[in-house]
Amino acid sequence: MTIVSQYFWPEQFRVNDLAVGLRERGHQVTVLTGQPSYPRREVFPRRRRPGREWYEDVQVVRVPLASRGAGERWRLALNYLTFAASASVFGVPRLPPSDVVLVFQISPVTMVVPALLLRRVHGTPVVLWVQDLWPHTLRAMGVVRSERMLGLLEKAVGAAYQRCARVLGQSEDFLPLLRAAGVPADRLGYLPNWAEDRYRPLPPDPQVRREAALPEGFVAMVAGNLGQAQALETLVDAAERLRALPGGADVHWVVVGDGQRGEWLADEISRRGLGDRVRLLGRRPLEQMPALLAHADVVVTTLRRDPVWALTIPSRVQSFLACGRPVVAAADGTTARVVAAAGGLAVPAQDGAALADAIASVRALAPAERAAMGAAAREYYVTHYERAALLDRVERHLRDAAVRPAAPERIPATRPAAIPDQPQPAHPDRPAETATPGRT
């Protein structure tokens, strides 16, 4: 089988574990990807990797692409477009025969282009795993403001969806929009993300604390990408407000990760005089993350206040739950429901005062009560996001797609979908209209 993803090892994305998991189950896996560039090419010791190499017995076919630069819009657009073109022209002819193509679609959706070329040339069925809703994300981020351009993008994305044998959403709240984009119900499915097996509860290691220079006292840890979607203003505002709260005197924030707004965050911490409260550890290898999370008294995730982000759940949440840590989220919609159902605390997105109060309330708990929050988080993860069970579902979708006849080349695009009001389902990560547990 072939996996198409613009991002792959040594970039740190869940697609790495997906490829290895399928290879462990006996599949011959080839990944079509680009040269490492996320979040910046400069972070990789070898900026130029071979055009063909191996990772954990997975064959990797790489193609050149334009640099992301410092994240300027035109550089990102060029980066996205050059991967689609380069993978189609230089990558597709170098791929071995495949029964099915799986597209791991983080931004951008243009990475589906080489997969659809394989479908057209060889009749290979395509399974699209949607991690990021396009072009709704572009509208939410203000990247594209022209409604005419957004309308054209919606039609193009809908046409691409309709040519896939399966379209899977990482959040069940994606499904109504995917259905409105013209995906037939019998080709639509829900497939959440999981965390790598290394994410599990670990005892705190004093050596890890020393080497990372973690502060003494109560640690509120933020980990992952530092981008526009994370609404880092909420984090800084909460850290500043905690200084005035009785329960916030010894709360220290530790931020692990980098991204487009990493420099902004460092400057803002300095401007507000929060250097003694917020420590930036920068980007750390994935292998170190479970040991670092073991030193978090609470882990925090934040998202922007927007209907699009209310539909999604960041993959970092699964990592936090898998490690059995108490979780606090400043987020709306799906993320808020999942965190609350897993025994954590959820406050409205971009509400720094509410986030500060939530951190202070966790700080006020007895250690045994915080341990119970962590145990509930781990139990929820095992029930809903366990790796082996979700890999079983991946295999079922791939097998079903491999035996499905190719869809017609010309299917009229439906009217672009609007972002609906957020439903309030009974189950934390299942829409209200889904009546049968565990099925979509």
PDB file of C-alpha atoms in Angstrom, residues 204-421:
ATOM      1  CA  PRO A 204       8.633  11.208  37.471  1.00  0.00           C
ATOM      2  CA  ASP A 205      12.387  10.841  36.944  1.00  0.00           C
ATOM      3  CA  PRO A 206      14.583  13.266  38.923  1.00  0.00           C
ATOM      4  CA  GLN A 207      17.267  13.065  36.239  1.00  0.00           C
ATOM      5  CA  VAL A 208      14.780  14.173  33.566  1.00  0.00           C
ATOM      6  CA  ARG A 209      13.779  17.107  35.766  1.00  0.00           C
ATOM      7  CA  ARG A 210      17.420  18.149  36.217  1.00  0.00           C
ATOM      8  CA  GLU A 211      18.393  17.785  32.557  1.00  0.00           C
ATOM      9  CA  ALA A 212      15.344  19.761  31.383  1.00  0.00           C
ATOM     10  CA  ALA A 213      15.836  22.337  34.165  1.00  0.00           C
ATOM     11  CA  LEU A 214      12.180  22.009  35.133  1.00  0.00           C
ATOM     12  CA  PRO A 215      11.121  24.410  37.887  1.00  0.00           C
ATOM     13  CA  GLU A 216      10.168  23.322  41.374  1.00  0.00           C
ATOM     14  CA  GLY A 217       6.566  23.704  42.440  1.00  0.00           C
ATOM     15  CA  PHE A 218       3.352  23.087  40.521  1.00  0.00           C
ATOM     16  CA  VAL A 219       3.963  22.593  36.781  1.00  0.00           C
ATOM     17  CA  ALA A 220       1.359  23.432  34.141  1.00  0.00           C
ATOM     18  CA  MET A 221       2.742  22.047  30.882  1.00  0.00           C
ATOM     19  CA  VAL A 222       1.874  22.996  27.307  1.00  0.00           C
ATOM     20  CA  ALA A 223       3.247  20.753  24.551  1.00  0.00           C
ATOM     21  CA  GLY A 224       2.979  20.739  20.771  1.00  0.00           C
ATOM     22  CA  ASN A 225       2.827  23.138  17.876  1.00  0.00           C
ATOM     23  CA  LEU A 226       2.829  26.855  18.676  1.00  0.00           C
ATOM     24  CA  GLY A 227       0.755  28.250  15.834  1.00  0.00           C
ATOM     25  CA  GLN A 228      -2.149  30.554  15.124  1.00  0.00           C
ATOM     26  CA  ALA A 229      -4.740  27.933  16.046  1.00  0.00           C
ATOM     27  CA  GLN A 230      -3.360  27.591  19.585  1.00  0.00           C
ATOM     28  CA  ALA A 231      -4.396  31.111  20.657  1.00  0.00           C
ATOM     29  CA  LEU A 232      -1.246  31.609  22.729  1.00  0.00           C
ATOM     30  CA  GLU A 233      -2.616  34.907  24.033  1.00  0.00           C
ATOM     31  CA  THR A 234      -4.861  32.792  26.268  1.00  0.00           C
ATOM     32  CA  LEU A 235      -1.864  31.060  27.825  1.00  0.00           C
ATOM     33  CA  VAL A 236       0.031  34.308  28.481  1.00  0.00           C
ATOM     34  CA  ASP A 237      -3.052  36.005  29.882  1.00  0.00           C
ATOM     35  CA  ALA A 238      -3.711  33.077  32.247  1.00  0.00           C
ATOM     36  CA  ALA A 239      -0.082  33.048  33.428  1.00  0.00           C
ATOM     37  CA  GLU A 240      -0.252  36.766  34.199  1.00  0.00           C
ATOM     38  CA  ARG A 241      -3.577  36.475  36.024  1.00  0.00           C
ATOM     39  CA  LEU A 242      -2.359  33.552  38.125  1.00  0.00           C
ATOM     40  CA  ARG A 243       0.160  35.816  39.810  1.00  0.00           C
ATOM     41  CA  ALA A 244      -2.738  37.589  41.537  1.00  0.00           C
ATOM     42  CA  LEU A 245      -4.643  34.443  42.544  1.00  0.00           C
ATOM     43  CA  PRO A 246      -4.142  32.887  45.993  1.00  0.00           C
ATOM     44  CA  GLY A 247      -3.665  29.447  44.450  1.00  0.00           C
ATOM     45  CA  GLY A 248      -1.282  30.617  41.752  1.00  0.00           C
ATOM     46  CA  ALA A 249       1.757  31.699  43.730  1.00  0.00           C
ATOM     47  CA  ASP A 250       3.834  28.601  42.936  1.00  0.00           C
ATOM     48  CA  VAL A 251       2.362  27.710  39.514  1.00  0.00           C
ATOM     49  CA  HIS A 252       5.028  27.496  36.814  1.00  0.00           C
ATOM     50  CA  TRP A 253       4.300  27.121  33.109  1.00  0.00           C
ATOM     51  CA  VAL A 254       6.517  24.924  30.941  1.00  0.00           C
ATOM     52  CA  VAL A 255       6.091  25.140  27.160  1.00  0.00           C
ATOM     53  CA  VAL A 256       7.529  22.309  25.041  1.00  0.00           C
ATOM     54  CA  GLY A 257       7.457  22.831  21.274  1.00  0.00           C
ATOM     55  CA  ASP A 258       7.873  25.488  18.628  1.00  0.00           C
ATOM     56  CA  GLY A 259       6.078  26.819  15.589  1.00  0.00           C
ATOM     57  CA  GLN A 260       5.063  29.895  13.686  1.00  0.00           C
ATOM     58  CA  ARG A 261       4.283  31.915  16.847  1.00  0.00           C
ATOM     59  CA  GLY A 262       7.155  30.669  18.984  1.00  0.00           C
ATOM     60  CA  GLU A 263       9.086  33.934  18.682  1.00  0.00           C
ATOM     61  CA  TRP A 264       5.954  35.967  19.429  1.00  0.00           C
ATOM     62  CA  LEU A 265       5.429  33.941  22.608  1.00  0.00           C
ATOM     63  CA  ALA A 266       9.011  34.505  23.775  1.00  0.00           C
ATOM     64  CA  ASP A 267       8.723  38.251  23.142  1.00  0.00           C
ATOM     65  CA  GLU A 268       5.364  38.478  24.911  1.00  0.00           C
ATOM     66  CA  ILE A 269       6.669  36.634  27.976  1.00  0.00           C
ATOM     67  CA  SER A 270       9.557  39.103  28.160  1.00  0.00           C
ATOM     68  CA  ARG A 271       7.286  42.121  27.610  1.00  0.00           C
ATOM     69  CA  ARG A 272       4.956  41.105  30.438  1.00  0.00           C
ATOM     70  CA  GLY A 273       7.754  40.194  32.818  1.00  0.00           C
ATOM     71  CA  LEU A 274       6.753  36.544  33.001  1.00  0.00           C
ATOM     72  CA  GLY A 275      10.221  35.076  32.612  1.00  0.00           C
ATOM     73  CA  ASP A 276      10.090  33.717  36.160  1.00  0.00           C
ATOM     74  CA  ARG A 277       6.688  32.098  35.485  1.00  0.00           C
ATOM     75  CA  VAL A 278       6.913  30.669  31.972  1.00  0.00           C
ATOM     76  CA  ARG A 279       9.795  28.511  30.775  1.00  0.00           C
ATOM     77  CA  LEU A 280      10.231  27.703  27.085  1.00  0.00           C
ATOM     78  CA  LEU A 281      11.971  24.377  26.470  1.00  0.00           C
ATOM     79  CA  GLY A 282      11.733  24.528  22.686  1.00  0.00           C
ATOM     80  CA  ARG A 283      11.312  21.542  20.406  1.00  0.00           C
ATOM     81  CA  ARG A 284      12.158  18.175  21.966  1.00  0.00           C
ATOM     82  CA  PRO A 285      12.426  14.731  20.354  1.00  0.00           C
ATOM     83  CA  LEU A 286       9.201  12.744  20.402  1.00  0.00           C
ATOM     84  CA  GLU A 287      10.913  10.028  22.436  1.00  0.00           C
ATOM     85  CA  GLN A 288      11.420  12.439  25.351  1.00  0.00           C
ATOM     86  CA  MET A 289       7.843  13.647  25.584  1.00  0.00           C
ATOM     87  CA  PRO A 290       6.293  10.944  27.852  1.00  0.00           C
ATOM     88  CA  ALA A 291       9.084  11.421  30.406  1.00  0.00           C
ATOM     89  CA  LEU A 292       8.601  15.197  30.333  1.00  0.00           C
ATOM     90  CA  LEU A 293       4.820  14.905  30.642  1.00  0.00           C
ATOM     91  CA  ALA A 294       5.324  12.745  33.735  1.00  0.00           C
ATOM     92  CA  HIS A 295       6.487  15.916  35.517  1.00  0.00           C
ATOM     93  CA  ALA A 296       3.353  17.882  34.627  1.00  0.00           C
ATOM     94  CA  ASP A 297       0.892  18.374  37.461  1.00  0.00           C
ATOM     95  CA  VAL A 298      -1.581  19.457  34.787  1.00  0.00           C
ATOM     96  CA  VAL A 299      -1.338  19.612  30.995  1.00  0.00           C
ATOM     97  CA  VAL A 300      -2.995  22.447  29.113  1.00  0.00           C
ATOM     98  CA  THR A 301      -4.304  22.799  25.577  1.00  0.00           C
ATOM     99  CA  THR A 302      -5.732  25.954  24.037  1.00  0.00           C
ATOM    100  CA  LEU A 303      -7.553  26.680  20.780  1.00  0.00           C
ATOM    101  CA  ARG A 304      -8.946  29.716  19.006  1.00  0.00           C
ATOM    102  CA  ARG A 305     -12.595  30.627  19.397  1.00  0.00           C
ATOM    103  CA  ASP A 306     -13.950  29.699  15.974  1.00  0.00           C
ATOM    104  CA  PRO A 307     -16.589  27.250  14.668  1.00  0.00           C
ATOM    105  CA  VAL A 308     -13.934  25.345  12.707  1.00  0.00           C
ATOM    106  CA  TRP A 309     -11.702  24.706  15.715  1.00  0.00           C
ATOM    107  CA  ALA A 310     -14.776  23.746  17.722  1.00  0.00           C
ATOM    108  CA  LEU A 311     -15.211  20.778  15.362  1.00  0.00           C
ATOM    109  CA  THR A 312     -11.739  19.331  15.820  1.00  0.00           C
ATOM    110  CA  ILE A 313      -9.616  17.719  18.502  1.00  0.00           C
ATOM    111  CA  PRO A 314      -5.841  18.323  18.452  1.00  0.00           C
ATOM    112  CA  SER A 315      -3.861  15.079  18.425  1.00  0.00           C
ATOM    113  CA  ARG A 316      -1.902  16.288  21.458  1.00  0.00           C
ATOM    114  CA  VAL A 317      -5.026  15.644  23.542  1.00  0.00           C
ATOM    115  CA  GLN A 318      -4.739  11.896  22.911  1.00  0.00           C
ATOM    116  CA  SER A 319      -1.100  12.043  24.049  1.00  0.00           C
ATOM    117  CA  PHE A 320      -2.052  13.810  27.283  1.00  0.00           C
ATOM    118  CA  LEU A 321      -4.820  11.337  28.026  1.00  0.00           C
ATOM    119  CA  ALA A 322      -2.600   8.336  27.217  1.00  0.00           C
ATOM    120  CA  CYS A 323      -0.016   9.561  29.733  1.00  0.00           C
ATOM    121  CA  GLY A 324      -2.666   9.733  32.433  1.00  0.00           C
ATOM    122  CA  ARG A 325      -2.221  13.413  33.247  1.00  0.00           C
ATOM    123  CA  PRO A 326      -4.942  15.802  34.474  1.00  0.00           C
ATOM    124  CA  VAL A 327      -6.019  17.924  31.498  1.00  0.00           C
ATOM    125  CA  VAL A 328      -7.355  21.481  31.307  1.00  0.00           C
ATOM    126  CA  ALA A 329      -8.555  22.831  27.954  1.00  0.00           C
ATOM    127  CA  ALA A 330      -9.471  26.346  26.909  1.00  0.00           C
ATOM    128  CA  ALA A 331     -11.471  25.214  23.906  1.00  0.00           C
ATOM    129  CA  ASP A 332     -14.995  24.841  22.587  1.00  0.00           C
ATOM    130  CA  GLY A 333     -16.945  22.009  20.979  1.00  0.00           C
ATOM    131  CA  THR A 334     -15.382  18.591  20.503  1.00  0.00           C
ATOM    132  CA  THR A 335     -12.191  19.195  22.471  1.00  0.00           C
ATOM    133  CA  ALA A 336     -14.111  20.599  25.440  1.00  0.00           C
ATOM    134  CA  ARG A 337     -16.488  17.635  25.481  1.00  0.00           C
ATOM    135  CA  VAL A 338     -13.726  15.044  25.282  1.00  0.00           C
ATOM    136  CA  VAL A 339     -11.619  16.658  28.009  1.00  0.00           C
ATOM    137  CA  ALA A 340     -14.624  16.972  30.328  1.00  0.00           C
ATOM    138  CA  ALA A 341     -15.671  13.375  29.685  1.00  0.00           C
ATOM    139  CA  ALA A 342     -12.111  12.245  30.449  1.00  0.00           C
ATOM    140  CA  GLY A 343     -12.261  13.797  33.908  1.00  0.00           C
ATOM    141  CA  GLY A 344     -10.537  17.075  33.032  1.00  0.00           C
ATOM    142  CA  LEU A 345     -11.684  20.678  33.106  1.00  0.00           C
ATOM    143  CA  ALA A 346     -12.844  22.647  30.057  1.00  0.00           C
ATOM    144  CA  VAL A 347     -13.316  26.406  29.898  1.00  0.00           C
ATOM    145  CA  PRO A 348     -14.334  28.588  26.926  1.00  0.00           C
ATOM    146  CA  ALA A 349     -11.783  29.181  24.202  1.00  0.00           C
ATOM    147  CA  GLN A 350      -9.638  32.327  24.523  1.00  0.00           C
ATOM    148  CA  ASP A 351     -10.821  32.994  28.086  1.00  0.00           C
ATOM    149  CA  GLY A 352      -7.605  33.611  29.995  1.00  0.00           C
ATOM    150  CA  ALA A 353      -9.372  34.394  33.266  1.00  0.00           C
ATOM    151  CA  ALA A 354     -11.324  31.118  33.198  1.00  0.00           C
ATOM    152  CA  LEU A 355      -8.147  29.190  32.318  1.00  0.00           C
ATOM    153  CA  ALA A 356      -6.308  30.756  35.258  1.00  0.00           C
ATOM    154  CA  ASP A 357      -9.174  29.818  37.595  1.00  0.00           C
ATOM    155  CA  ALA A 358      -9.178  26.238  36.285  1.00  0.00           C
ATOM    156  CA  ILE A 359      -5.420  25.853  36.827  1.00  0.00           C
ATOM    157  CA  ALA A 360      -5.758  27.285  40.320  1.00  0.00           C
ATOM    158  CA  SER A 361      -8.574  24.836  41.120  1.00  0.00           C
ATOM    159  CA  VAL A 362      -6.438  21.872  40.021  1.00  0.00           C
ATOM    160  CA  ARG A 363      -3.569  23.266  42.097  1.00  0.00           C
ATOM    161  CA  ALA A 364      -5.875  23.337  45.135  1.00  0.00           C
ATOM    162  CA  LEU A 365      -6.688  19.617  44.843  1.00  0.00           C
ATOM    163  CA  ALA A 366      -5.027  17.052  47.039  1.00  0.00           C
ATOM    164  CA  PRO A 367      -2.405  14.882  45.264  1.00  0.00           C
ATOM    165  CA  ALA A 368      -4.752  11.894  45.456  1.00  0.00           C
ATOM    166  CA  GLU A 369      -7.491  13.868  43.708  1.00  0.00           C
ATOM    167  CA  ARG A 370      -5.127  14.887  40.917  1.00  0.00           C
ATOM    168  CA  ALA A 371      -4.040  11.256  40.600  1.00  0.00           C
ATOM    169  CA  ALA A 372      -7.694  10.278  40.211  1.00  0.00           C
ATOM    170  CA  MET A 373      -8.060  12.838  37.398  1.00  0.00           C
ATOM    171  CA  GLY A 374      -5.067  11.286  35.671  1.00  0.00           C
ATOM    172  CA  ALA A 375      -6.437   7.765  36.072  1.00  0.00           C
ATOM    173  CA  ALA A 376      -9.756   8.843  34.554  1.00  0.00           C
ATOM    174  CA  ALA A 377      -7.902  10.377  31.612  1.00  0.00           C
ATOM    175  CA  ARG A 378      -5.995   7.147  30.964  1.00  0.00           C
ATOM    176  CA  GLU A 379      -9.150   5.056  31.247  1.00  0.00           C
ATOM    177  CA  TYR A 380     -10.916   7.266  28.714  1.00  0.00           C
ATOM    178  CA  TYR A 381      -7.987   6.967  26.325  1.00  0.00           C
ATOM    179  CA  VAL A 382      -7.933   3.163  26.508  1.00  0.00           C
ATOM    180  CA  THR A 383     -11.684   3.020  25.890  1.00  0.00           C
ATOM    181  CA  HIS A 384     -11.852   5.430  22.950  1.00  0.00           C
ATOM    182  CA  TYR A 385      -8.396   5.830  21.374  1.00  0.00           C
ATOM    183  CA  GLU A 386      -6.453   2.623  21.937  1.00  0.00           C
ATOM    184  CA  ARG A 387      -3.898   2.146  19.146  1.00  0.00           C
ATOM    185  CA  ALA A 388      -4.474  -1.515  18.285  1.00  0.00           C
ATOM    186  CA  ALA A 389      -8.257  -1.110  18.026  1.00  0.00           C
ATOM    187  CA  LEU A 390      -7.926   1.928  15.755  1.00  0.00           C
ATOM    188  CA  LEU A 391      -5.355   0.206  13.547  1.00  0.00           C
ATOM    189  CA  ASP A 392      -7.933  -2.579  13.135  1.00  0.00           C
ATOM    190  CA  ARG A 393     -10.344   0.042  11.849  1.00  0.00           C
ATOM    191  CA  VAL A 394      -7.741   1.466   9.476  1.00  0.00           C
ATOM    192  CA  GLU A 395      -7.230  -1.993   7.990  1.00  0.00           C
ATOM    193  CA  ARG A 396     -10.958  -2.531   7.561  1.00  0.00           C
ATOM    194  CA  HIS A 397     -11.341   0.755   5.712  1.00  0.00           C
ATOM    195  CA  LEU A 398      -8.380  -0.040   3.461  1.00  0.00           C
ATOM    196  CA  ARG A 399      -9.682  -3.532   2.659  1.00  0.00           C
ATOM    197  CA  ASP A 400     -13.154  -2.208   1.909  1.00  0.00           C
ATOM    198  CA  ALA A 401     -11.719   0.476  -0.360  1.00  0.00           C
ATOM    199  CA  ALA A 402      -9.494  -2.002  -2.199  1.00  0.00           C
ATOM    200  CA  VAL A 403     -12.494  -4.022  -3.363  1.00  0.00           C
ATOM    201  CA  ARG A 404     -14.694  -1.023  -4.217  1.00  0.00           C
ATOM    202  CA  PRO A 405     -14.971  -0.211  -7.944  1.00  0.00           C
ATOM    203  CA  ALA A 406     -13.449   3.110  -8.955  1.00  0.00           C
ATOM    204  CA  ALA A 407     -15.844   6.045  -8.693  1.00  0.00           C
ATOM    205  CA  PRO A 408     -16.859   7.861 -11.902  1.00  0.00           C
ATOM    206  CA  GLU A 409     -14.410  10.539 -13.003  1.00  0.00           C
ATOM    207  CA  ARG A 410     -17.071  13.234 -13.308  1.00  0.00           C
ATOM    208  CA  ILE A 411     -19.331  13.837 -10.339  1.00  0.00           C
ATOM    209  CA  PRO A 412     -21.040  17.212 -10.004  1.00  0.00           C
ATOM    210  CA  ALA A 413     -19.894  19.107  -6.941  1.00  0.00           C
ATOM    211  CA  THR A 414     -22.587  19.954  -4.411  1.00  0.00           C
ATOM    212  CA  ARG A 415     -23.243  23.363  -2.942  1.00  0.00           C
ATOM    213  CA  PRO A 416     -20.459  24.223  -0.446  1.00  0.00           C
ATOM    214  CA  ALA A 417     -21.351  23.446   3.136  1.00  0.00           C
ATOM    215  CA  ALA A 418     -21.685  26.070   5.823  1.00  0.00           C
ATOM    216  CA  ILE A 419     -20.283  25.559   9.286  1.00  0.00           C
ATOM    217  CA  PRO A 420     -23.280  24.494  11.405  1.00  0.00           C
ATOM    218  CA  ASP A 421     -24.065  25.510  14.954  1.00  0.00           C
TER     219      ASP A 421
END
